[in-house]
Amino acid sequence: MEIDEFGVEGWLNVHEREAKYDLAQSTITSFSMNELVSLTKADQTYSELDQQKMNYGWIEGSPTFKQEVSKLYDHVDPDNVLQTNGATGANMLALYSLIEPGDHVISVYPSYQQLYDIPRSLGADVSFWKLQEDNWYPDIDELKRLVRPTTKMICINNANNPTGTILDRKFMEQVVAVAKSVDAYVLVDEVYLPFDDSVDFAPIIDLYDKGISTNSLSKTYSMPGIRVGWTATNAELAERFRKYRDYTMICAGVFSDQAACLVLQNREKVLARNRQIVLDNLRIFKNWVERTPKVSCVFPNGVSTSFIKMETKESSENFCRHLLADTGVLLVPGEAFDVPGHARLGYCAPTETLEKGLEILGQYLEEH
């Protein structure tokens, strides 16, 4: 099986340990275990862990985990929630289970690279449903032109990575209508929950029986270190996924499941903490863009990733490489998403890191 290098991961794997001011990540400032336990007042966490047998635990995720995840949706039975190794594992499971050589797949582009390169590696014919740079929104009429009677799946990031754009409920209902016309699946990676209350967001599984919602605790819930994600589907798909899941993953692990349950059982506290970080940091970021020459941005809808456009004398990849070497500020160049001249900027870093990193970035743009 041939597959292209994963652009964003390839960049971060090489460079993230070099960063002094990491503005490349799209996670909302990660929790330490101490902060999480303190926030949730879960004083028994470590004593409970001491009593746990370090066996395989619950293979599909504990009953508590499956129940808590099901509460995030309107009509998902807990039995149809399958725990995965992050959202990357969830996307891989869905694509591996359903896509065959010769299938036609439509993917939003730019997007999380899994959603188009895994189907291509499996032998699918992939069409790009391109976002329009003026607002980073796709055109529903273009989707209608791209869809075929044989289209197997439509793949979407919602919110989009890297741009942070949210496709709202009304738009997604139009996507569902197109998918229904050819009986296609719709796979939506939903790791970024919008904190902008003006956006009417809806998970795909709540809109469409053949929708596949994938998610994780890595972005919105600030716990990438436990590597817990999930698929939420109808019963038929969950049963199909079980067979393929046995070949790719046994379990997330006892500790990871316990930590995931702690986050989900206290999600209102977690989301309140993260809402403040997102909205406060977004104001700082917007003010910086407005006063900084050579930078523009279609601002994200209250999610933790943004995509800036930069005026530089060299490629954005070279600029980001030199920026890191000279200042310690890390961005992800647009080339990692096949969009030169841009960079992903994760503005939900710790506020002090964000402010200093933006100050340095602005000065460097002026000088280079």
Coordinates of N, CA and C in Angstrom, one line a residue, residues 4 106-113 115-117 120 126-133 136-138 142 146 155-157 160-163 307 334-340:
D4 N 1.1 8.9 0.8 CA 1.9 10.1 0.9 C 2.3 10.3 2.4
I106 N -15.6 11.5 -1.9 CA -15.4 12.9 -2.0 C -14.9 13.4 -0.7
S107 N -13.9 14.3 -0.7 CA -13.3 14.8 0.5 C -13.2 16.3 0.4
V108 N -13.6 17.0 1.5 CA -13.3 18.4 1.6 C -11.8 18.6 1.5
Y109 N -11.4 19.7 0.9 CA -10.0 20.0 0.7 C -9.7 21.5 0.7
P110 N -8.8 22.0 1.5 CA -7.9 21.3 2.4 C -8.6 20.7 3.6
S111 N -8.0 19.7 4.2 CA -8.7 19.0 5.3 C -7.6 18.2 6.0
Y112 N -8.1 17.5 7.0 CA -7.2 16.5 7.7 C -6.8 15.4 6.7
Q113 N -5.6 15.2 6.5 CA -5.1 14.5 5.4 C -5.6 13.0 5.4
L115 N -8.4 12.0 5.7 CA -9.7 11.9 5.1 C -9.7 11.7 3.5
Y116 N -8.6 12.0 2.9 CA -8.5 11.8 1.5 C -7.3 10.8 1.1
D117 N -6.2 10.8 1.9 CA -5.1 10.0 1.5 C -5.3 8.5 1.9
R120 N -7.4 7.1 -0.8 CA -6.6 6.9 -2.0 C -5.7 5.7 -1.9
V126 N -10.6 9.5 -5.5 CA -11.0 10.6 -4.6 C -11.1 11.9 -5.3
S127 N -12.3 12.6 -5.2 CA -12.5 13.9 -5.7 C -12.5 14.9 -4.6
F128 N -11.8 16.1 -4.9 CA -11.7 17.1 -3.9 C -12.9 18.1 -4.0
W129 N -13.5 18.3 -2.8 CA -14.5 19.3 -2.7 C -13.9 20.5 -2.0
K130 N -13.5 21.5 -2.9 CA -12.5 22.5 -2.4 C -13.2 23.7 -1.6
L131 N -12.5 24.0 -0.5 CA -13.0 25.2 0.2 C -12.6 26.5 -0.6
Q132 N -13.4 27.5 -0.5 CA -13.1 28.8 -1.1 C -12.4 29.7 -0.2
E133 N -11.3 30.2 -0.7 CA -10.3 30.9 0.2 C -10.9 32.2 0.8
W136 N -13.4 30.2 3.4 CA -13.0 28.8 3.7 C -14.3 27.9 3.9
Y137 N -15.3 28.2 3.0 CA -16.5 27.4 3.0 C -16.6 26.7 1.6
P138 N -17.2 25.5 1.6 CA -17.4 24.8 0.3 C -18.7 25.3 -0.3
E142 N -21.2 22.6 -6.0 CA -20.0 21.9 -6.4 C -20.1 20.4 -6.0
L146 N -20.0 17.0 -8.2 CA -18.9 16.0 -7.9 C -19.6 14.6 -7.7
C155 N -16.4 12.8 2.9 CA -15.5 13.0 4.1 C -15.4 14.5 4.4
I156 N -15.6 14.8 5.7 CA -15.6 16.2 6.1 C -15.0 16.4 7.4
N157 N -14.2 17.5 7.6 CA -13.8 18.0 9.0 C -14.8 19.0 9.4
N160 N -13.3 22.5 10.4 CA -12.2 22.2 9.4 C -10.9 22.4 10.1
N161 N -10.0 21.4 9.8 CA -8.6 21.5 10.1 C -7.8 21.7 8.8
P162 N -7.2 22.9 8.5 CA -6.7 23.8 9.5 C -7.5 25.1 9.7
T163 N -8.5 25.4 8.9 CA -9.1 26.7 8.9 C -10.0 27.1 10.1
F307 N -6.0 29.6 10.4 CA -5.1 29.5 9.3 C -4.8 30.9 8.8
G334 N 1.7 26.2 5.5 CA 0.5 25.8 4.7 C 0.8 24.7 3.7
E335 N 2.1 24.5 3.4 CA 2.5 23.4 2.5 C 2.1 22.0 3.1
A336 N 2.0 21.9 4.4 CA 1.6 20.7 5.0 C 0.1 20.3 4.7
F337 N -0.6 21.3 4.3 CA -2.0 21.2 3.9 C -2.2 21.4 2.4
D338 N -1.1 21.5 1.7 CA -1.2 21.8 0.2 C -1.7 23.2 -0.1
V339 N -1.5 24.2 0.9 CA -2.0 25.5 0.7 C -0.8 26.5 1.0
P340 N 0.1 26.7 0.0 CA 1.3 27.6 0.3 C 0.8 29.0 0.6

